[in-house]
XYZ file of N, CA and C in Angstrom:
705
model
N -31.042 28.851 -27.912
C -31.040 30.201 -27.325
C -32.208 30.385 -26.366
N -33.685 29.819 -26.971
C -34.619 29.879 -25.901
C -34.311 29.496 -24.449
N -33.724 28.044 -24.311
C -33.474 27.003 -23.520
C -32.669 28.450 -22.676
N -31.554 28.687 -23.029
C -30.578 29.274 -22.231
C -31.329 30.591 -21.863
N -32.400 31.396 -22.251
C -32.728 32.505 -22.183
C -34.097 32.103 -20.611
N -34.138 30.937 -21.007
C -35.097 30.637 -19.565
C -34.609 30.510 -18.592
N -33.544 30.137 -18.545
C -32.859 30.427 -16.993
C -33.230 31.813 -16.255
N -32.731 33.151 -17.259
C -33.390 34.110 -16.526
C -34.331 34.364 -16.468
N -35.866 33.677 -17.039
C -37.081 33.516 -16.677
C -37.153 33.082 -14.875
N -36.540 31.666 -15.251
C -36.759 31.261 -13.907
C -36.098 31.622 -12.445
N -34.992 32.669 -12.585
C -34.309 33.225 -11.350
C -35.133 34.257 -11.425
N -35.623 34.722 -12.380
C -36.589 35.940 -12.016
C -37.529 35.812 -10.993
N -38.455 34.441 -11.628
C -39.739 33.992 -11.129
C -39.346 33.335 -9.879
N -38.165 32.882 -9.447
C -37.914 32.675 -8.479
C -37.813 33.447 -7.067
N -37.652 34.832 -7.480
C -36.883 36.038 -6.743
C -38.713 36.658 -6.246
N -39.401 36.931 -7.710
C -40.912 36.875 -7.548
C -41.649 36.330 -6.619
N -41.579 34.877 -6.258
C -42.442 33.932 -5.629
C -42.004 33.977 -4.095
N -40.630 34.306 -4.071
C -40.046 34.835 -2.442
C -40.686 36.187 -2.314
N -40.847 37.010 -3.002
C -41.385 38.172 -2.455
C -42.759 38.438 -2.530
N -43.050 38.631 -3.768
C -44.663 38.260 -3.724
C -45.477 37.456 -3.142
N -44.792 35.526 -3.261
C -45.582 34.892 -2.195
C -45.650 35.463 -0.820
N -44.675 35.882 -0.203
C -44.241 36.461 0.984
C -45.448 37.367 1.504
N -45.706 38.197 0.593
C -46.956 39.532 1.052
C -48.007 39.329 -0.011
N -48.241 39.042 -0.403
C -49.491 38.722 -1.445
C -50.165 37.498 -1.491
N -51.698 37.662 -1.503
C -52.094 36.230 -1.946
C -51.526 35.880 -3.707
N -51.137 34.510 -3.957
C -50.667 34.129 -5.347
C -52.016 34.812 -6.393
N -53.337 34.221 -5.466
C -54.330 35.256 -7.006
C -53.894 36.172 -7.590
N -53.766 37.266 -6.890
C -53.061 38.575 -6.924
C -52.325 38.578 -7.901
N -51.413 38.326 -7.611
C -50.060 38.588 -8.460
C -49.749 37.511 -9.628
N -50.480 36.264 -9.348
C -50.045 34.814 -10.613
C -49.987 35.781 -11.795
N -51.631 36.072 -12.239
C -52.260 35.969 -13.251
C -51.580 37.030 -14.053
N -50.849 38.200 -12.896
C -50.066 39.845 -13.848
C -48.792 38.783 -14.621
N -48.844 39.724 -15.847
C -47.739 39.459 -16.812
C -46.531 39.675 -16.093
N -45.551 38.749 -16.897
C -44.104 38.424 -16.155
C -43.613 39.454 -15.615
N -43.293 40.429 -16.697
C -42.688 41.530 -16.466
C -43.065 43.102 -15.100
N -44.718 42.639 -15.095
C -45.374 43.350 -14.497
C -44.837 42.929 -12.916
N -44.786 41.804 -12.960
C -44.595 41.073 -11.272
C -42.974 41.534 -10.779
N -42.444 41.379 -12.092
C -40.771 41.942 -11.202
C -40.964 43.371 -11.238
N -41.756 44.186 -11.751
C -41.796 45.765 -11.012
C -42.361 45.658 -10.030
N -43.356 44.852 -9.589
C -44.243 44.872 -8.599
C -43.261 44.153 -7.415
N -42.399 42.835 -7.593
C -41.248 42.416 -6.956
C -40.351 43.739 -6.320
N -40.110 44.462 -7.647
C -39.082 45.854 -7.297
C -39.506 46.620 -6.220
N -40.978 46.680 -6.323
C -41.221 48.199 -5.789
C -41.414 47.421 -4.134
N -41.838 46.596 -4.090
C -42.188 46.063 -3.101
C -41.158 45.712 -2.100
N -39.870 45.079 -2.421
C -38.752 44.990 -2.261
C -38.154 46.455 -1.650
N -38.280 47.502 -2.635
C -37.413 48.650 -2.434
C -37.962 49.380 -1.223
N -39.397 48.960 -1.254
C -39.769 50.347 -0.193
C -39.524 49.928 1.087
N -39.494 48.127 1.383
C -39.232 47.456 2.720
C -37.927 47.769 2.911
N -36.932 47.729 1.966
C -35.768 48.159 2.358
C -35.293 49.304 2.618
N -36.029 50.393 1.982
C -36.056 51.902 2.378
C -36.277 51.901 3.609
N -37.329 51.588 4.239
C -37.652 51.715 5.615
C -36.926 51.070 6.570
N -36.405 49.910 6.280
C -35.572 49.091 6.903
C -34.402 50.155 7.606
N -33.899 50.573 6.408
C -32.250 50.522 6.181
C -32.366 52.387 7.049
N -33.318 52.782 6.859
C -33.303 54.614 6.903
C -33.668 54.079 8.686
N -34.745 53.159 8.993
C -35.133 53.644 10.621
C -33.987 53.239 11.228
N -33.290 51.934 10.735
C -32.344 51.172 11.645
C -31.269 52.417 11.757
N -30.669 52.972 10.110
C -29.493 54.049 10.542
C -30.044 55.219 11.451
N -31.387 55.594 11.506
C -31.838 56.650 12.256
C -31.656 56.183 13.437
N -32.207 55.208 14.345
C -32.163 55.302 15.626
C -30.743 54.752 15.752
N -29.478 54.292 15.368
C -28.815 54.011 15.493
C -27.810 55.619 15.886
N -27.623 56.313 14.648
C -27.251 57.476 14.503
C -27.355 58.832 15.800
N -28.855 58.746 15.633
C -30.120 59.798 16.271
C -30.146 59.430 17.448
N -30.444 58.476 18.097
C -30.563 57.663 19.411
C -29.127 56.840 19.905
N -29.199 55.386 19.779
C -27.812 55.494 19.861
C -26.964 55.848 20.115
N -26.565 56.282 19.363
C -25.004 57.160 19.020
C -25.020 58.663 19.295
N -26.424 59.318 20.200
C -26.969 60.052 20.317
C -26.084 61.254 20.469
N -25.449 62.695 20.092
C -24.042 63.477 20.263
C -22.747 62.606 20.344
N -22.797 61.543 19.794
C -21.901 61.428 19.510
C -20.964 61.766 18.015
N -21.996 61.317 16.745
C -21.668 61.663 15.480
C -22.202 63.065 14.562
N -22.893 63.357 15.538
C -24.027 64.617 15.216
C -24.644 65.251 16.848
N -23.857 66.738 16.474
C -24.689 67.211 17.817
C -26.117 67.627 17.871
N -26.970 67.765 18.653
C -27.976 67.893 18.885
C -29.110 68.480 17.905
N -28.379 69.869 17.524
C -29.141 70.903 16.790
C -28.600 70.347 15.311
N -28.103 69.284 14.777
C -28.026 68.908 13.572
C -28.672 67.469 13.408
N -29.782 67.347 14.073
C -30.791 66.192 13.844
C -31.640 66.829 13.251
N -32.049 66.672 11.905
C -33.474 66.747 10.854
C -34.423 66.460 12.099
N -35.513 67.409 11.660
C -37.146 67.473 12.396
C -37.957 66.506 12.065
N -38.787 66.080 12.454
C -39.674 64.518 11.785
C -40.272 65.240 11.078
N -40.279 66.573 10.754
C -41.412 66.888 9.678
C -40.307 67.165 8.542
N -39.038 67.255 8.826
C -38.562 67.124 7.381
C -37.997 65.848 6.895
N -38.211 65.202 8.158
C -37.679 63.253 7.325
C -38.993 62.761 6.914
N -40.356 63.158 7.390
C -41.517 63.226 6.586
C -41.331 63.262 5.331
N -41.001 64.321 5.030
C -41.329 65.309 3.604
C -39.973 64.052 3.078
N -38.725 64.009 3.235
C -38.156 63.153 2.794
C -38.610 62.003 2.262
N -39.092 61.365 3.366
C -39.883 60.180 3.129
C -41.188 60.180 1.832
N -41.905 60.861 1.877
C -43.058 61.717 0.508
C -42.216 61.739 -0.812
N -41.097 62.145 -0.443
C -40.508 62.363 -2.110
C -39.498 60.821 -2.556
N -39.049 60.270 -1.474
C -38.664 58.808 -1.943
C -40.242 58.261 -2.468
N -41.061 58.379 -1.857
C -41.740 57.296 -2.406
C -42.876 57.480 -3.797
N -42.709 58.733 -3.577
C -42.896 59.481 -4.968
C -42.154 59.126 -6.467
N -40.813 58.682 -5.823
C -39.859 58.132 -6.793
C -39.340 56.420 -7.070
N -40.171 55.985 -6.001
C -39.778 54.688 -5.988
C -40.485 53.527 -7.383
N -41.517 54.317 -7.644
C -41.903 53.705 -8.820
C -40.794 53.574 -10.148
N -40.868 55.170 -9.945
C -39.634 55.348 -11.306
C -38.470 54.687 -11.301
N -37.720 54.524 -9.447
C -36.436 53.783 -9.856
C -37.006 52.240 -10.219
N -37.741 51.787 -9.919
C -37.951 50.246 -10.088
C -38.326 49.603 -11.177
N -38.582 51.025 -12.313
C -38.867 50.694 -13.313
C -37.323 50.690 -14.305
N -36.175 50.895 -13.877
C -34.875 51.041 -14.528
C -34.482 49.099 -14.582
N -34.872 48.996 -13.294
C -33.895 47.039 -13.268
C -35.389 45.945 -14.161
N -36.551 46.875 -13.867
C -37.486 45.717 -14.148
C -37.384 45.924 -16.109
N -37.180 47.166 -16.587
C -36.907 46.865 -17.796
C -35.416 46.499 -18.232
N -34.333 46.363 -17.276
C -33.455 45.581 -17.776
C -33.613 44.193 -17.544
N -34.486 43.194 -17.018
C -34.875 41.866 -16.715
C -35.295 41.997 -18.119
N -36.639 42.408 -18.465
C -37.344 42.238 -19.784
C -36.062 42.081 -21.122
N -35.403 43.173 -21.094
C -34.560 42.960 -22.223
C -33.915 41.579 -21.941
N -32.743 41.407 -20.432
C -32.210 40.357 -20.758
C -33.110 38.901 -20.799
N -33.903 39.237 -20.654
C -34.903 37.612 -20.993
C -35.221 37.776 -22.544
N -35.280 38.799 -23.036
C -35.849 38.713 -23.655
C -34.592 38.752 -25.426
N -33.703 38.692 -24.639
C -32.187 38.431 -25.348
C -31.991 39.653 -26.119
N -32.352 40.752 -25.774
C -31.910 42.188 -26.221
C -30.452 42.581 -26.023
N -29.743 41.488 -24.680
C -28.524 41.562 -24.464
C -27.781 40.699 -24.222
N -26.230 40.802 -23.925
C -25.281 39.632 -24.159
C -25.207 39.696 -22.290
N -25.829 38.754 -21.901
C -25.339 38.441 -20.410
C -25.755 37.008 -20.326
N -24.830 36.524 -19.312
C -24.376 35.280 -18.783
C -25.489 34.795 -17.413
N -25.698 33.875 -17.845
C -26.326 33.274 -16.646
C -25.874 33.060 -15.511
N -24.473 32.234 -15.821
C -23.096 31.598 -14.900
C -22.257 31.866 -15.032
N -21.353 32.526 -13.870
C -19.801 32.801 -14.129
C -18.879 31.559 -15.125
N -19.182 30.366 -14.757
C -18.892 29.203 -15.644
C -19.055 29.709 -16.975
N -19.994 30.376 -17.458
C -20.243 30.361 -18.976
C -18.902 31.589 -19.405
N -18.461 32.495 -18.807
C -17.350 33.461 -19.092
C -16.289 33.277 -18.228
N -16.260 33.060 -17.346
C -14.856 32.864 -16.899
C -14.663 33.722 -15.838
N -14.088 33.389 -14.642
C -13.308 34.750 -13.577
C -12.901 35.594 -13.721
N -11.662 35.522 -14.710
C -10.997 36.930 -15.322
C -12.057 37.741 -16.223
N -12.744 37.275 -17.120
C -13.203 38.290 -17.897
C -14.752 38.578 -17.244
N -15.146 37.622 -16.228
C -16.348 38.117 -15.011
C -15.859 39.535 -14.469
N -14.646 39.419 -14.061
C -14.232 40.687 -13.109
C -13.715 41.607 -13.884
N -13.323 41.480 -15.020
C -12.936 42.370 -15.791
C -14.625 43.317 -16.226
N -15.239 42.682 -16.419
C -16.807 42.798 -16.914
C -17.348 44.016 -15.724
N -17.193 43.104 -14.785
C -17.802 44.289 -12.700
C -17.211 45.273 -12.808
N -15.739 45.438 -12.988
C -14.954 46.321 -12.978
C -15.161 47.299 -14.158
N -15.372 47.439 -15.242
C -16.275 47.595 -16.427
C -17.304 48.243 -16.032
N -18.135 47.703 -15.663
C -19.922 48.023 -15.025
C -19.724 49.228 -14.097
N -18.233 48.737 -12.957
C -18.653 49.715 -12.121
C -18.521 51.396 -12.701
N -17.695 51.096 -13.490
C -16.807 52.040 -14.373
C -17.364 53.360 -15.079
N -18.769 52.523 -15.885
C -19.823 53.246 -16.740
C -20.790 53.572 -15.916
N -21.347 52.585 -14.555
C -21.981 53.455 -13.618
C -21.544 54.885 -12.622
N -20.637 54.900 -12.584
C -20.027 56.130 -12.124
C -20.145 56.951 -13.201
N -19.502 56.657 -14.429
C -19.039 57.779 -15.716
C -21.206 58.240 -15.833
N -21.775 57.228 -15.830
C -23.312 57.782 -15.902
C -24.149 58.319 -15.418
N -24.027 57.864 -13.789
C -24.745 58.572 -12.886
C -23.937 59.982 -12.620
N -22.538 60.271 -12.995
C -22.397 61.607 -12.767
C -22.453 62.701 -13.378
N -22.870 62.154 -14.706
C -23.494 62.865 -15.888
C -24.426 62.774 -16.088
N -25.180 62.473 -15.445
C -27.341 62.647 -15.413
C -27.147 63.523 -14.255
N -26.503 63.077 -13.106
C -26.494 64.120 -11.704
C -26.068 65.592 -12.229
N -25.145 65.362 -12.947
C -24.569 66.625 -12.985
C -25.624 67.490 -13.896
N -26.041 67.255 -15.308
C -27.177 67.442 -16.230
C -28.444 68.008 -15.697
N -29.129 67.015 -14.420
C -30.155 67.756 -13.609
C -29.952 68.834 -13.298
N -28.648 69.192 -12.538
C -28.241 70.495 -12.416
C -28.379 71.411 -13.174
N -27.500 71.320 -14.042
C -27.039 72.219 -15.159
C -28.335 72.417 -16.543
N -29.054 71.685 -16.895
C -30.291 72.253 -17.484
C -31.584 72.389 -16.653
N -31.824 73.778 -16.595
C -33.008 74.230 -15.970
C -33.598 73.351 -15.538
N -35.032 73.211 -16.766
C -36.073 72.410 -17.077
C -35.903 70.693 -16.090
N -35.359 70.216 -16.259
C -34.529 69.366 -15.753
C -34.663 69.396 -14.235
N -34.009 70.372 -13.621
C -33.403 70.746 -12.657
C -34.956 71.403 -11.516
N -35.475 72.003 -12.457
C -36.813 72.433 -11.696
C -38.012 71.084 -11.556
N -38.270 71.086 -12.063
C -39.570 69.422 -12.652
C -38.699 68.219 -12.071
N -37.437 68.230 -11.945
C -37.400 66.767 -11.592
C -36.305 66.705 -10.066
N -35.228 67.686 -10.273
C -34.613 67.278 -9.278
C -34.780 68.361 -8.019
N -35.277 69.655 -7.905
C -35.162 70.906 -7.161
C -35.876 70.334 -5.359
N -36.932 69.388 -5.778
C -37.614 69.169 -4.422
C -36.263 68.485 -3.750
N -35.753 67.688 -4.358
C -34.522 66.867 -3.516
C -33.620 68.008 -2.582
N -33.561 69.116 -3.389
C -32.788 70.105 -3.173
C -33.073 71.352 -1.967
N -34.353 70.931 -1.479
C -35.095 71.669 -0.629
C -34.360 71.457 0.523
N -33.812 70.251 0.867
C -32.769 70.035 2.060
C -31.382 69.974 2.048
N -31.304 71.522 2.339
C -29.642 71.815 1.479
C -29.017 72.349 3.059
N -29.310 72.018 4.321
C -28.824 71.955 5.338
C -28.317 70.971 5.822
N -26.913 71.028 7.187
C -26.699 69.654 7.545
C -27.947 69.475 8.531
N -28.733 70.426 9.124
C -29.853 69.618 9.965
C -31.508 69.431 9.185
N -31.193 69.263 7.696
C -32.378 69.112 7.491
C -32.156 67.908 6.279
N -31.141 67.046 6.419
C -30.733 66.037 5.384
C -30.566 64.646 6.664
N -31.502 63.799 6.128
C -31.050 62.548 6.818
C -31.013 61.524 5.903
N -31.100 59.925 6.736
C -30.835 58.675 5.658
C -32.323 58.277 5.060
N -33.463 59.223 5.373
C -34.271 58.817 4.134
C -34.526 59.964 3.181
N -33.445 60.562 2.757
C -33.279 61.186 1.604
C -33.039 60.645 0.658
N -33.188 59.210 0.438
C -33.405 58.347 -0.305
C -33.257 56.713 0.016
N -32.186 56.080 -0.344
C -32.425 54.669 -0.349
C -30.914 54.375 0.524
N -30.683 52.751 0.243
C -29.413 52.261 0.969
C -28.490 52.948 1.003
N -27.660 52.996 -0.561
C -26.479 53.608 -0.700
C -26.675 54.866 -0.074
N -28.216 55.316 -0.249
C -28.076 57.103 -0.504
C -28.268 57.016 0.895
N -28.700 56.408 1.905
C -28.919 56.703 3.570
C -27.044 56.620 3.916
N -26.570 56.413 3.394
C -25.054 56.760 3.477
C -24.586 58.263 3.207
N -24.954 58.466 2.187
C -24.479 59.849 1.934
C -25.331 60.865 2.059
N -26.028 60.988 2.798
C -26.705 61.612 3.604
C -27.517 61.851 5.081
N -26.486 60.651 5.794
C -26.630 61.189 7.006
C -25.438 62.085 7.662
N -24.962 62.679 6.911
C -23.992 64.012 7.178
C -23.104 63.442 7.962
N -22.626 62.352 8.191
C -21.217 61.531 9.305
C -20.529 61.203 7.832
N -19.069 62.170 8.208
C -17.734 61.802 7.015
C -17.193 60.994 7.531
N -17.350 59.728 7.075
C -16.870 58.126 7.538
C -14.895 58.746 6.810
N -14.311 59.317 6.099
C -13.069 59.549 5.518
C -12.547 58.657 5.217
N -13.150 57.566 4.115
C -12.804 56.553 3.255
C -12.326 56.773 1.942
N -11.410 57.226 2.156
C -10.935 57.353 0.436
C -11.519 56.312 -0.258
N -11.854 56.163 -1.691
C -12.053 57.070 -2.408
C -13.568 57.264 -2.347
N -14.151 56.711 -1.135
C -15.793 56.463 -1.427
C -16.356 57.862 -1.115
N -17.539 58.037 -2.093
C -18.411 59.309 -1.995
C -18.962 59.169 -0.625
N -18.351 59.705 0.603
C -19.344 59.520 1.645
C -20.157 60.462 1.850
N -20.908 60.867 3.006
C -22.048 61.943 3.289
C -21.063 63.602 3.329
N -19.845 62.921 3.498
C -19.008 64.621 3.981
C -18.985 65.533 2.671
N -18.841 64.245 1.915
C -18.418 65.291 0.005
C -20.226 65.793 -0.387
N -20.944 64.474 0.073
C -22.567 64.928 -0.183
C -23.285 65.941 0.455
N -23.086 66.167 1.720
C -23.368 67.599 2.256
C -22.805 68.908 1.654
N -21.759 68.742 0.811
C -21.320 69.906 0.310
C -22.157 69.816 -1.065
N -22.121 68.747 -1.364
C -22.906 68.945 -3.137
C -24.728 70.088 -2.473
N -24.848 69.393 -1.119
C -26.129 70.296 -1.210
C -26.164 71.444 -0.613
N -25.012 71.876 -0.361
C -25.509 73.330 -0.289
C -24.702 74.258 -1.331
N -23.625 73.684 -2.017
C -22.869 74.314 -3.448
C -23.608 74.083 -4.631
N -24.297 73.106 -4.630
C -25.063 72.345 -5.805
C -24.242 72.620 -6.987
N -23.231 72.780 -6.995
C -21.639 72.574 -8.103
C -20.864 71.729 -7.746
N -20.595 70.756 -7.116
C -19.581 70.342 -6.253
C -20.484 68.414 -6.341
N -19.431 67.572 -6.331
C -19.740 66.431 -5.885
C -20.665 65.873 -5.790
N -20.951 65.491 -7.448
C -22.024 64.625 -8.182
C -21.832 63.160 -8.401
N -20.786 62.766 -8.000
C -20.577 61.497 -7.967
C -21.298 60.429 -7.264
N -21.491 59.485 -7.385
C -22.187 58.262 -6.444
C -21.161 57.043 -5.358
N -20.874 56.580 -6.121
C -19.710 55.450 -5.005
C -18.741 56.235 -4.388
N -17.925 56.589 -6.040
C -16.525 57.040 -5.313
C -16.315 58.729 -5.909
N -15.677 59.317 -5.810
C -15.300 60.790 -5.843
C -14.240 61.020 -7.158
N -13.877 59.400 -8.271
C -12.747 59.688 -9.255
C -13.543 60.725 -10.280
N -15.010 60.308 -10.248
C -15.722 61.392 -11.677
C -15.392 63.105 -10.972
N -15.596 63.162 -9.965
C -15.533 64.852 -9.661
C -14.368 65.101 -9.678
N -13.070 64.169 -9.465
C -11.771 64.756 -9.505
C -11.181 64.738 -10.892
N -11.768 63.849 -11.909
C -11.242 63.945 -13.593
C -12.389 65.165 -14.097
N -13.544 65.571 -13.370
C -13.909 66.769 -14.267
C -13.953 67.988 -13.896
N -13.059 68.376 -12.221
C -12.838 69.702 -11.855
C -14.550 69.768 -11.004
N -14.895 68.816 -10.156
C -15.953 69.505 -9.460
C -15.896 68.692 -8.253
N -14.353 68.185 -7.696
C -14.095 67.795 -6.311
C -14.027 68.986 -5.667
N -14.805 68.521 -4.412
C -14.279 69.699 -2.947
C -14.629 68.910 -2.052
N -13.579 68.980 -1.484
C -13.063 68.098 -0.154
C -13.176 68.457 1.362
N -14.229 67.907 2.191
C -14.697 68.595 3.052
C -13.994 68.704 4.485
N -13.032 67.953 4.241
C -11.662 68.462 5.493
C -11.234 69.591 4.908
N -10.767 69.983 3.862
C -10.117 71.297 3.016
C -10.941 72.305 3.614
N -12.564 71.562 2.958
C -13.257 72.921 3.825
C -12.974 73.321 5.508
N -13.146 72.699 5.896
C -12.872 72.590 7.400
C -11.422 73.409 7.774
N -10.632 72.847 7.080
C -9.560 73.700 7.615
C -9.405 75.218 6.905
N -10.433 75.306 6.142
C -10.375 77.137 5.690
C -11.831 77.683 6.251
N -12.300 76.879 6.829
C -13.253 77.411 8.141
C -12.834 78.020 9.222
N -11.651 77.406 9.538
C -11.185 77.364 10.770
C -10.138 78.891 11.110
């Protein structure tokens, strides 16, 4: 069991030594405990990609694509993709601490996971993703929704997010990859995926479309609204 439990030692430490060697002298970082280095891997990782992923969709979007997907007066101010930017990174610790203590457990054989698709098989691999994706939706839309719905909760942890409940004051660093999707206010109209069109409505209804990928959790619990619907009772 050891033998097999080091494999994910060593893809860890592998993933580590690309990133950490990358920006760190090895002093630095050798000597921190295992576990310490893949948060430090995480955070380090997450925030290059935050910035990555938010400037490239910004000037792409903003510049670019300049009136084409967004007219003029619905471009966020740099002082509120600022303040955006302040509260991702305010939070970036906390998310990086969710995957770096699931490494610890699975090294540390707290759980049943596979090293190699070889060791389970194709069918019950994809049966497994399909599974995963399943309980991540059913979860994240019941913590999303929960922030809401209990106060305490809702004030202390999620309300600053909530400060940009306009389409010109929400852009793609209102958080991370996925989330620079659903919040640069362009309704890509991909069934069934949660795009920015259903997410602009969650922020200014803050009842409405708590879901993350796709939109099946808001339509099995009565809190879909569909932002062509809106549109055509705008009109």
């Amino acid at each position: 069991m050891d033998d097999y439990l080091n494999l994910f030692v060593e893809e860890t430490s592998f993933f580590n030594r690309i990133v950490l060697g990358t920006f760190l002298p090895e002093s630095w970082w050798g000597p921190l405990p295992h576990w310490f280095q893949g948060w430090l891997r995480n955070y380090i990782g997450g925030v290059l990609l935050y910035f990555l992923s938010g400037f490239l969709w910004c000037f792409y979007i903003y510049y670019l694509k300049r009136n084409v997907y967004l007219p003029k007066d619905a471009i966020p101010s740099n002082k509120a993709m600022l303040l955006q930017i302040g509260v991702a990174m305010k939070a970036m610790p906390w998310y990086c601490a969710l995957p770096s203590l699931s490494e610890y457990m699975i090294e540390n054989g707290w759980t049943k996971c596979f090293s190699r698709i070889s060791d389970v098989g194709w069918m019950p691999y994809l049966i497994y993703v399909a599974l995963y994706l399943v309980i991540v939706e059913f979860g994240i839309y019941w913590m999303h929704r929960e922030l809401h719905d209990i106060k305490p909760l809702y004030k202390y942890l999620h309300a600053t997010h909530h400060i940009y409940n306009k389409q010109n004051t929400l852009s793609p660093f209102a958080e991370a990859i996925w989330t620079a999707n659903i919040h640069d206010c362009i309704h890509a109209k991909v069934w069934p995926v949660m795009g920015a069109g259903y997410h602009t409505i969650h922020h200014t209804t803050y009842r409405h479309n708590y879901g993350h990928y796709t939109i099946w959790m808001d339509w099995m619990f009565g809190t879909l609204r569909d932002p062509v619907e809106d549109e055509v009772k705008k009109m």
